[in-house]
Amino acid sequence: MSGRAADHTVEVAGAAVRYWDYAPLEWTPATRTIVMVHGFRGDHHGLERVVELLPDHRVIMPDLPGFGASPAFDRTEHSIAGYGHFLAGFLDALALGSNTVLLGHSFGSIVASHFTASRPGRVHALILVNPIAAPALEGPSGHLTKLAVFYYWASAKLPAPLGNALLRNWLIVHVMSMAMAKTKDRALLSFIHGQHHAYFSRFANRDMLLEAFRAAVGGTVREVADRLTLPVLLVAGAEDEIATLPNQHKLMDLLPDGELVVISDVGHLIHYETPGPAAAAIINFLERHPAP
């Protein structure tokens, strides 16, 4: 990957945003440009296992403002609309045209779908990995979401040093990582925990994180599904307790031009646990929906 990746900074919405540009191993007429949007509290590292398996395509991935190496918005709220405004400016700043493919994972699926619905024709195709198809308080993980709401509420009420310490608490991050992972492979499990401990707490400040959390639990892809008239690929985990499989089928039925690929024996961490099947589904989808 070191031979493909180039690290850049671009000014968007008043923030000096860091992004990574992964060049294809060889440029061909079939090479596509894919912009990837990571999930809540993540950064570009999370999706790199998928990027590695897309050697024939150019992938561009920013750290969303407030996460990873990108500073928080100065005047813009860290909301779905705020991140959509950022995404529009990001595509324009990089002069990426309507042939661009947009991919969002988890919270990124909400941002990417709402952006696409509000700007018809801006991108050619949409790929949603572990898409948030229903409100976070619905389904079997609703009680966990309620605990998370309390966790973030408590972090907001505490004095800033204590609140930030709670949000970055090693044990809480580890419990979250354990809850989402489905693999029994000890080496892979160790890698996943290492990734979460390394990058899950790289947020700019408590206020922006609370804004983003409210956006993450308050929005869904389902809200805009009927307005997504472009080709849409859903990549779902059969054991996902956050974005459950029954809700993925319901979302699929609402899409004018959608298809669903279900990966077995994985939950909400497709990008870590099953990047191979995910990349294969993406490649197949792009081959069947070539750029005009």
mmCIF file of C-alpha atoms in Angstrom:
data_model
loop_
_atom_site.group_PDB
_atom_site.id
_atom_site.type_symbol
_atom_site.label_atom_id
_atom_site.label_comp_id
_atom_site.label_asym_id
_atom_site.label_seq_id
_atom_site.Cartn_x
_atom_site.Cartn_y
_atom_site.Cartn_z
ATOM 1 C CA MET A 1 0.000 0.000 0.000
ATOM 2 C CA SER A 2 2.917 2.363 0.634
ATOM 3 C CA GLY A 3 3.560 2.519 -3.097
ATOM 4 C CA ARG A 4 -0.046 3.516 -3.806
ATOM 5 C CA ALA A 5 -0.802 6.024 -1.045
ATOM 6 C CA ALA A 6 -0.107 9.754 -1.133
ATOM 7 C CA ASP A 7 -0.992 12.005 1.816
ATOM 8 C CA HIS A 8 -2.453 15.438 1.016
ATOM 9 C CA THR A 9 -4.152 18.404 2.663
ATOM 10 C CA VAL A 10 -6.942 20.445 1.093
ATOM 11 C CA GLU A 11 -8.892 23.430 2.400
ATOM 12 C CA VAL A 12 -12.619 22.621 2.559
ATOM 13 C CA ALA A 13 -15.361 24.401 4.532
ATOM 14 C CA GLY A 14 -12.766 26.322 6.481
ATOM 15 C CA ALA A 15 -10.850 23.215 7.572
ATOM 16 C CA ALA A 16 -7.458 21.954 6.383
ATOM 17 C CA VAL A 17 -8.630 18.410 5.701
ATOM 18 C CA ARG A 18 -6.190 15.529 5.368
ATOM 19 C CA TYR A 19 -6.888 12.911 2.748
ATOM 20 C CA TRP A 20 -5.152 9.912 1.214
ATOM 21 C CA ASP A 21 -5.043 9.211 -2.510
ATOM 22 C CA TYR A 22 -4.423 5.543 -3.384
ATOM 23 C CA ALA A 23 -3.409 5.226 -7.021
ATOM 24 C CA PRO A 24 -4.215 2.085 -9.024
ATOM 25 C CA LEU A 25 -1.325 -0.221 -9.799
ATOM 26 C CA GLU A 26 -2.054 0.447 -13.458
ATOM 27 C CA TRP A 27 -4.391 2.962 -15.066
ATOM 28 C CA THR A 28 -6.791 1.360 -17.556
ATOM 29 C CA PRO A 29 -10.072 2.419 -19.223
ATOM 30 C CA ALA A 30 -11.858 0.423 -16.500
ATOM 31 C CA THR A 31 -10.166 2.286 -13.629
ATOM 32 C CA ARG A 32 -12.679 4.109 -11.434
ATOM 33 C CA THR A 33 -12.263 6.797 -8.819
ATOM 34 C CA ILE A 34 -13.899 5.809 -5.522
ATOM 35 C CA VAL A 35 -14.294 8.295 -2.673
ATOM 36 C CA MET A 36 -14.711 6.504 0.664
ATOM 37 C CA VAL A 37 -16.364 7.922 3.794
ATOM 38 C CA HIS A 38 -15.404 6.212 7.064
ATOM 39 C CA GLY A 39 -17.616 5.532 10.081
ATOM 40 C CA PHE A 40 -18.181 7.268 13.406
ATOM 41 C CA ARG A 41 -15.019 7.770 15.477
ATOM 42 C CA GLY A 42 -12.963 6.125 12.752
ATOM 43 C CA ASP A 43 -10.556 7.534 10.200
ATOM 44 C CA HIS A 44 -9.069 6.440 6.886
ATOM 45 C CA HIS A 45 -7.171 3.514 8.425
ATOM 46 C CA GLY A 46 -10.359 1.507 8.960
ATOM 47 C CA LEU A 47 -11.108 0.979 5.274
ATOM 48 C CA GLU A 48 -7.548 0.337 4.096
ATOM 49 C CA ARG A 49 -7.957 -3.456 4.105
ATOM 50 C CA VAL A 50 -10.668 -3.008 1.471
ATOM 51 C CA VAL A 51 -8.605 -0.462 -0.478
ATOM 52 C CA GLU A 52 -5.728 -2.938 -0.634
ATOM 53 C CA LEU A 53 -7.967 -5.374 -2.506
ATOM 54 C CA LEU A 54 -9.013 -2.795 -5.104
ATOM 55 C CA PRO A 55 -5.639 -2.469 -6.917
ATOM 56 C CA ASP A 56 -7.182 -1.541 -10.272
ATOM 57 C CA HIS A 57 -9.036 1.503 -8.963
ATOM 58 C CA ARG A 58 -8.108 4.906 -7.586
ATOM 59 C CA VAL A 59 -9.396 5.397 -4.035
ATOM 60 C CA ILE A 60 -9.554 8.760 -2.268
ATOM 61 C CA MET A 61 -10.284 8.822 1.439
ATOM 62 C CA PRO A 62 -10.425 11.848 3.745
ATOM 63 C CA ASP A 63 -10.396 11.862 7.506
ATOM 64 C CA LEU A 64 -13.749 13.547 8.121
ATOM 65 C CA PRO A 65 -13.439 16.927 9.857
ATOM 66 C CA GLY A 66 -12.988 16.364 13.577
ATOM 67 C CA PHE A 67 -11.652 12.820 13.166
ATOM 68 C CA GLY A 68 -8.191 11.407 12.614
ATOM 69 C CA ALA A 69 -5.789 14.017 11.275
ATOM 70 C CA SER A 70 -8.470 16.506 10.160
ATOM 71 C CA PRO A 71 -9.390 19.448 12.413
ATOM 72 C CA ALA A 72 -12.987 20.052 13.436
ATOM 73 C CA PHE A 73 -15.254 22.448 11.598
ATOM 74 C CA ASP A 74 -14.863 26.010 12.788
ATOM 75 C CA ARG A 75 -18.417 27.260 12.175
ATOM 76 C CA THR A 76 -20.239 24.265 10.690
ATOM 77 C CA GLU A 77 -22.103 21.735 12.844
ATOM 78 C CA HIS A 78 -20.808 18.154 12.749
ATOM 79 C CA SER A 79 -24.148 16.898 11.481
ATOM 80 C CA ILE A 80 -25.299 14.904 8.483
ATOM 81 C CA ALA A 81 -25.963 18.154 6.615
ATOM 82 C CA GLY A 82 -22.638 19.595 7.745
ATOM 83 C CA TYR A 83 -20.690 16.587 6.523
ATOM 84 C CA GLY A 84 -22.716 16.585 3.302
ATOM 85 C CA HIS A 85 -21.697 20.203 2.703
ATOM 86 C CA PHE A 86 -18.095 19.195 3.368
ATOM 87 C CA LEU A 87 -18.319 16.276 0.936
ATOM 88 C CA ALA A 88 -19.633 18.559 -1.817
ATOM 89 C CA GLY A 89 -16.737 20.948 -1.276
ATOM 90 C CA PHE A 90 -14.249 18.079 -1.125
ATOM 91 C CA LEU A 91 -15.342 16.642 -4.484
ATOM 92 C CA ASP A 92 -15.241 20.100 -6.051
ATOM 93 C CA ALA A 93 -11.831 20.928 -4.590
ATOM 94 C CA LEU A 94 -10.381 17.751 -6.109
ATOM 95 C CA ALA A 95 -12.223 18.358 -9.402
ATOM 96 C CA LEU A 96 -13.901 14.958 -9.226
ATOM 97 C CA GLY A 97 -16.646 14.656 -11.809
ATOM 98 C CA SER A 98 -19.968 12.857 -12.033
ATOM 99 C CA ASN A 99 -18.284 9.539 -12.912
ATOM 100 C CA THR A 100 -17.033 9.312 -9.320
ATOM 101 C CA VAL A 101 -18.190 6.379 -7.176
ATOM 102 C CA LEU A 102 -19.071 7.164 -3.551
ATOM 103 C CA LEU A 103 -18.717 4.595 -0.747
ATOM 104 C CA GLY A 104 -19.791 5.003 2.865
ATOM 105 C CA HIS A 105 -19.341 2.671 5.817
ATOM 106 C CA SER A 106 -21.760 2.701 8.800
ATOM 107 C CA PHE A 107 -22.129 6.383 9.802
ATOM 108 C CA GLY A 108 -20.457 7.138 6.486
ATOM 109 C CA SER A 109 -23.385 5.388 4.773
ATOM 110 C CA ILE A 110 -25.746 7.990 6.258
ATOM 111 C CA VAL A 111 -23.548 10.885 5.157
ATOM 112 C CA ALA A 112 -22.997 9.437 1.666
ATOM 113 C CA SER A 113 -26.661 8.578 1.054
ATOM 114 C CA HIS A 114 -28.021 11.933 2.237
ATOM 115 C CA PHE A 115 -25.383 13.750 0.177
ATOM 116 C CA THR A 116 -26.300 11.734 -2.920
ATOM 117 C CA ALA A 117 -30.050 12.167 -2.443
ATOM 118 C CA SER A 118 -29.684 15.939 -2.176
ATOM 119 C CA ARG A 119 -27.434 16.215 -5.250
ATOM 120 C CA PRO A 120 -28.808 13.988 -8.032
ATOM 121 C CA GLY A 121 -26.266 13.223 -10.736
ATOM 122 C CA ARG A 122 -23.252 14.348 -8.683
ATOM 123 C CA VAL A 123 -21.865 10.791 -8.457
ATOM 124 C CA HIS A 124 -22.360 7.823 -10.740
ATOM 125 C CA ALA A 125 -22.877 5.006 -8.236
ATOM 126 C CA LEU A 126 -23.219 4.528 -4.488
ATOM 127 C CA ILE A 127 -21.818 1.704 -2.339
ATOM 128 C CA LEU A 128 -22.936 1.357 1.284
ATOM 129 C CA VAL A 129 -21.100 -1.054 3.605
ATOM 130 C CA ASN A 130 -22.902 -1.998 6.835
ATOM 131 C CA PRO A 131 -25.493 0.672 5.973
ATOM 132 C CA ILE A 132 -27.561 2.173 8.785
ATOM 133 C CA ALA A 133 -30.967 1.160 7.503
ATOM 134 C CA ALA A 134 -33.088 1.872 10.605
ATOM 135 C CA PRO A 135 -32.975 4.148 13.666
ATOM 136 C CA ALA A 136 -30.300 3.117 16.146
ATOM 137 C CA LEU A 137 -32.818 2.585 18.960
ATOM 138 C CA GLU A 138 -34.657 -0.086 16.956
ATOM 139 C CA GLY A 139 -33.692 -3.740 16.823
ATOM 140 C CA PRO A 140 -31.739 -6.063 19.157
ATOM 141 C CA SER A 141 -28.955 -3.538 19.796
ATOM 142 C CA GLY A 142 -31.346 -0.790 20.912
ATOM 143 C CA HIS A 143 -30.430 -1.298 24.574
ATOM 144 C CA LEU A 144 -26.755 -0.870 23.689
ATOM 145 C CA THR A 145 -27.590 2.363 21.878
ATOM 146 C CA LYS A 146 -29.397 3.603 24.992
ATOM 147 C CA LEU A 147 -26.272 2.855 27.014
ATOM 148 C CA ALA A 148 -24.220 4.751 24.447
ATOM 149 C CA VAL A 149 -26.602 7.715 24.654
ATOM 150 C CA PHE A 150 -26.132 7.754 28.439
ATOM 151 C CA TYR A 151 -22.351 7.424 28.023
ATOM 152 C CA TYR A 152 -22.160 10.452 25.733
ATOM 153 C CA TRP A 153 -24.634 12.396 27.872
ATOM 154 C CA ALA A 154 -22.504 11.736 30.967
ATOM 155 C CA SER A 155 -19.370 12.752 29.076
ATOM 156 C CA ALA A 156 -21.034 16.050 28.189
ATOM 157 C CA LYS A 157 -22.109 16.767 31.769
ATOM 158 C CA LEU A 158 -18.726 16.138 33.369
ATOM 159 C CA PRO A 159 -16.022 18.814 33.539
ATOM 160 C CA ALA A 160 -14.081 18.856 30.275
ATOM 161 C CA PRO A 161 -10.980 16.946 31.476
ATOM 162 C CA LEU A 162 -13.103 14.167 33.014
ATOM 163 C CA GLY A 163 -15.479 14.086 30.041
ATOM 164 C CA ASN A 164 -12.637 13.721 27.554
ATOM 165 C CA ALA A 165 -11.006 11.054 29.706
ATOM 166 C CA LEU A 166 -14.258 9.082 29.751
ATOM 167 C CA LEU A 167 -14.671 9.350 25.978
ATOM 168 C CA ARG A 168 -11.128 8.046 25.472
ATOM 169 C CA ASN A 169 -11.268 5.428 28.229
ATOM 170 C CA TRP A 170 -9.280 2.339 27.215
ATOM 171 C CA LEU A 171 -11.650 -0.147 28.826
ATOM 172 C CA ILE A 172 -14.777 1.295 27.210
ATOM 173 C CA VAL A 173 -13.118 1.287 23.783
ATOM 174 C CA HIS A 174 -12.075 -2.332 24.342
ATOM 175 C CA VAL A 175 -15.590 -3.405 25.380
ATOM 176 C CA MET A 176 -17.000 -1.732 22.264
ATOM 177 C CA SER A 177 -14.453 -3.520 20.101
ATOM 178 C CA MET A 178 -15.240 -6.870 21.721
ATOM 179 C CA ALA A 179 -18.977 -6.336 21.239
ATOM 180 C CA MET A 180 -18.714 -5.692 17.493
ATOM 181 C CA ALA A 181 -16.149 -8.321 16.502
ATOM 182 C CA LYS A 182 -17.459 -11.718 15.395
ATOM 183 C CA THR A 183 -14.247 -13.426 14.303
ATOM 184 C CA LYS A 184 -12.765 -16.308 16.304
ATOM 185 C CA ASP A 185 -9.346 -15.769 14.729
ATOM 186 C CA ARG A 186 -7.126 -14.585 17.575
ATOM 187 C CA ALA A 187 -4.637 -12.808 15.340
ATOM 188 C CA LEU A 188 -7.401 -10.931 13.502
ATOM 189 C CA LEU A 189 -9.143 -10.129 16.775
ATOM 190 C CA SER A 190 -5.917 -8.701 18.151
ATOM 191 C CA PHE A 191 -5.516 -6.608 15.018
ATOM 192 C CA ILE A 192 -9.066 -5.242 15.299
ATOM 193 C CA HIS A 193 -8.606 -4.284 18.937
ATOM 194 C CA GLY A 194 -5.297 -2.666 18.072
ATOM 195 C CA GLN A 195 -6.936 -0.604 15.334
ATOM 196 C CA HIS A 196 -9.700 0.595 17.639
ATOM 197 C CA HIS A 197 -7.283 1.509 20.418
ATOM 198 C CA ALA A 198 -4.996 3.317 17.967
ATOM 199 C CA TYR A 199 -7.601 5.331 16.058
ATOM 200 C CA PHE A 200 -10.992 5.291 17.814
ATOM 201 C CA SER A 201 -10.065 8.143 20.152
ATOM 202 C CA ARG A 202 -8.471 10.439 17.561
ATOM 203 C CA PHE A 203 -11.288 12.977 17.606
ATOM 204 C CA ALA A 204 -10.694 16.730 17.822
ATOM 205 C CA ASN A 205 -12.717 17.592 20.918
ATOM 206 C CA ARG A 206 -15.686 16.580 23.020
ATOM 207 C CA ASP A 207 -18.178 19.057 21.537
ATOM 208 C CA MET A 208 -17.732 17.954 17.937
ATOM 209 C CA LEU A 209 -17.861 14.302 18.941
ATOM 210 C CA LEU A 210 -21.197 14.806 20.698
ATOM 211 C CA GLU A 211 -22.572 16.587 17.623
ATOM 212 C CA ALA A 212 -21.439 13.712 15.407
ATOM 213 C CA PHE A 213 -22.878 11.142 17.810
ATOM 214 C CA ARG A 214 -26.302 12.787 17.676
ATOM 215 C CA ALA A 215 -26.086 12.654 13.880
ATOM 216 C CA ALA A 216 -25.031 8.992 13.950
ATOM 217 C CA VAL A 217 -27.954 7.840 16.115
ATOM 218 C CA GLY A 218 -30.491 10.208 14.596
ATOM 219 C CA GLY A 219 -30.135 9.532 10.874
ATOM 220 C CA THR A 220 -30.637 6.587 8.522
ATOM 221 C CA VAL A 221 -30.217 5.678 4.879
ATOM 222 C CA ARG A 222 -33.889 4.689 4.846
ATOM 223 C CA GLU A 223 -34.931 8.346 5.144
ATOM 224 C CA VAL A 224 -33.675 9.089 1.618
ATOM 225 C CA ALA A 225 -33.809 5.637 -0.013
ATOM 226 C CA ASP A 226 -36.551 6.465 -2.528
ATOM 227 C CA ARG A 227 -34.504 9.447 -3.767
ATOM 228 C CA LEU A 228 -31.430 7.325 -4.537
ATOM 229 C CA THR A 229 -32.171 6.755 -8.222
ATOM 230 C CA LEU A 230 -28.606 5.840 -9.186
ATOM 231 C CA PRO A 231 -27.171 2.284 -8.934
ATOM 232 C CA VAL A 232 -26.751 1.405 -5.240
ATOM 233 C CA LEU A 233 -24.908 -1.571 -3.746
ATOM 234 C CA LEU A 234 -25.588 -2.619 -0.162
ATOM 235 C CA VAL A 235 -22.950 -4.825 1.486
ATOM 236 C CA ALA A 236 -24.349 -6.256 4.718
ATOM 237 C CA GLY A 237 -23.112 -8.577 7.454
ATOM 238 C CA ALA A 238 -25.367 -11.534 8.237
ATOM 239 C CA GLU A 239 -24.661 -11.167 11.968
ATOM 240 C CA ASP A 240 -24.729 -7.384 12.184
ATOM 241 C CA GLU A 241 -26.527 -6.359 15.368
ATOM 242 C CA ILE A 242 -26.283 -2.635 14.619
ATOM 243 C CA ALA A 243 -27.470 -2.676 11.001
ATOM 244 C CA THR A 244 -29.540 -5.858 11.109
ATOM 245 C CA LEU A 245 -30.152 -8.060 8.089
ATOM 246 C CA PRO A 246 -33.981 -7.792 8.132
ATOM 247 C CA ASN A 247 -33.623 -4.004 7.959
ATOM 248 C CA GLN A 248 -31.201 -4.348 5.051
ATOM 249 C CA HIS A 249 -33.845 -6.245 3.099
ATOM 250 C CA LYS A 250 -36.404 -3.544 3.920
ATOM 251 C CA LEU A 251 -33.970 -0.883 2.743
ATOM 252 C CA MET A 252 -33.296 -2.830 -0.428
ATOM 253 C CA ASP A 253 -37.013 -2.850 -1.251
ATOM 254 C CA LEU A 254 -37.091 0.965 -1.072
ATOM 255 C CA LEU A 255 -34.230 1.540 -3.512
ATOM 256 C CA PRO A 256 -35.202 2.243 -7.150
ATOM 257 C CA ASP A 257 -32.008 0.613 -8.468
ATOM 258 C CA GLY A 258 -30.440 -1.328 -5.612
ATOM 259 C CA GLU A 259 -28.848 -4.673 -4.946
ATOM 260 C CA LEU A 260 -27.857 -6.411 -1.747
ATOM 261 C CA VAL A 261 -24.843 -8.617 -1.053
ATOM 262 C CA VAL A 262 -24.864 -10.427 2.296
ATOM 263 C CA ILE A 263 -21.593 -11.690 3.776
ATOM 264 C CA SER A 264 -21.909 -14.571 6.217
ATOM 265 C CA ASP A 265 -20.208 -14.938 9.613
ATOM 266 C CA VAL A 266 -19.553 -11.220 10.062
ATOM 267 C CA GLY A 267 -21.259 -8.353 11.861
ATOM 268 C CA HIS A 268 -20.607 -4.608 11.697
ATOM 269 C CA LEU A 269 -16.887 -4.916 10.958
ATOM 270 C CA ILE A 270 -16.953 -6.091 7.350
ATOM 271 C CA HIS A 271 -14.079 -3.731 6.552
ATOM 272 C CA TYR A 272 -11.852 -5.514 9.082
ATOM 273 C CA GLU A 273 -13.103 -9.105 9.136
ATOM 274 C CA THR A 274 -14.168 -9.838 5.542
ATOM 275 C CA PRO A 275 -12.503 -7.279 3.240
ATOM 276 C CA GLY A 276 -12.058 -9.934 0.538
ATOM 277 C CA PRO A 277 -15.756 -10.677 -0.061
ATOM 278 C CA ALA A 278 -16.539 -6.962 0.265
ATOM 279 C CA ALA A 279 -13.940 -6.015 -2.355
ATOM 280 C CA ALA A 280 -15.150 -8.798 -4.654
ATOM 281 C CA ALA A 281 -18.719 -7.474 -4.415
ATOM 282 C CA ILE A 282 -17.508 -3.935 -5.165
ATOM 283 C CA ILE A 283 -15.473 -5.043 -8.186
ATOM 284 C CA ASN A 284 -18.391 -7.050 -9.575
ATOM 285 C CA PHE A 285 -20.752 -4.114 -9.069
ATOM 286 C CA LEU A 286 -18.437 -1.665 -10.828
ATOM 287 C CA GLU A 287 -17.900 -4.021 -13.753
ATOM 288 C CA ARG A 288 -21.669 -4.180 -14.263
ATOM 289 C CA HIS A 289 -22.054 -0.398 -13.927
ATOM 290 C CA PRO A 290 -19.218 1.052 -16.031
ATOM 291 C CA ALA A 291 -18.693 4.779 -16.210
ATOM 292 C CA PRO A 292 -20.500 6.436 -19.141
#
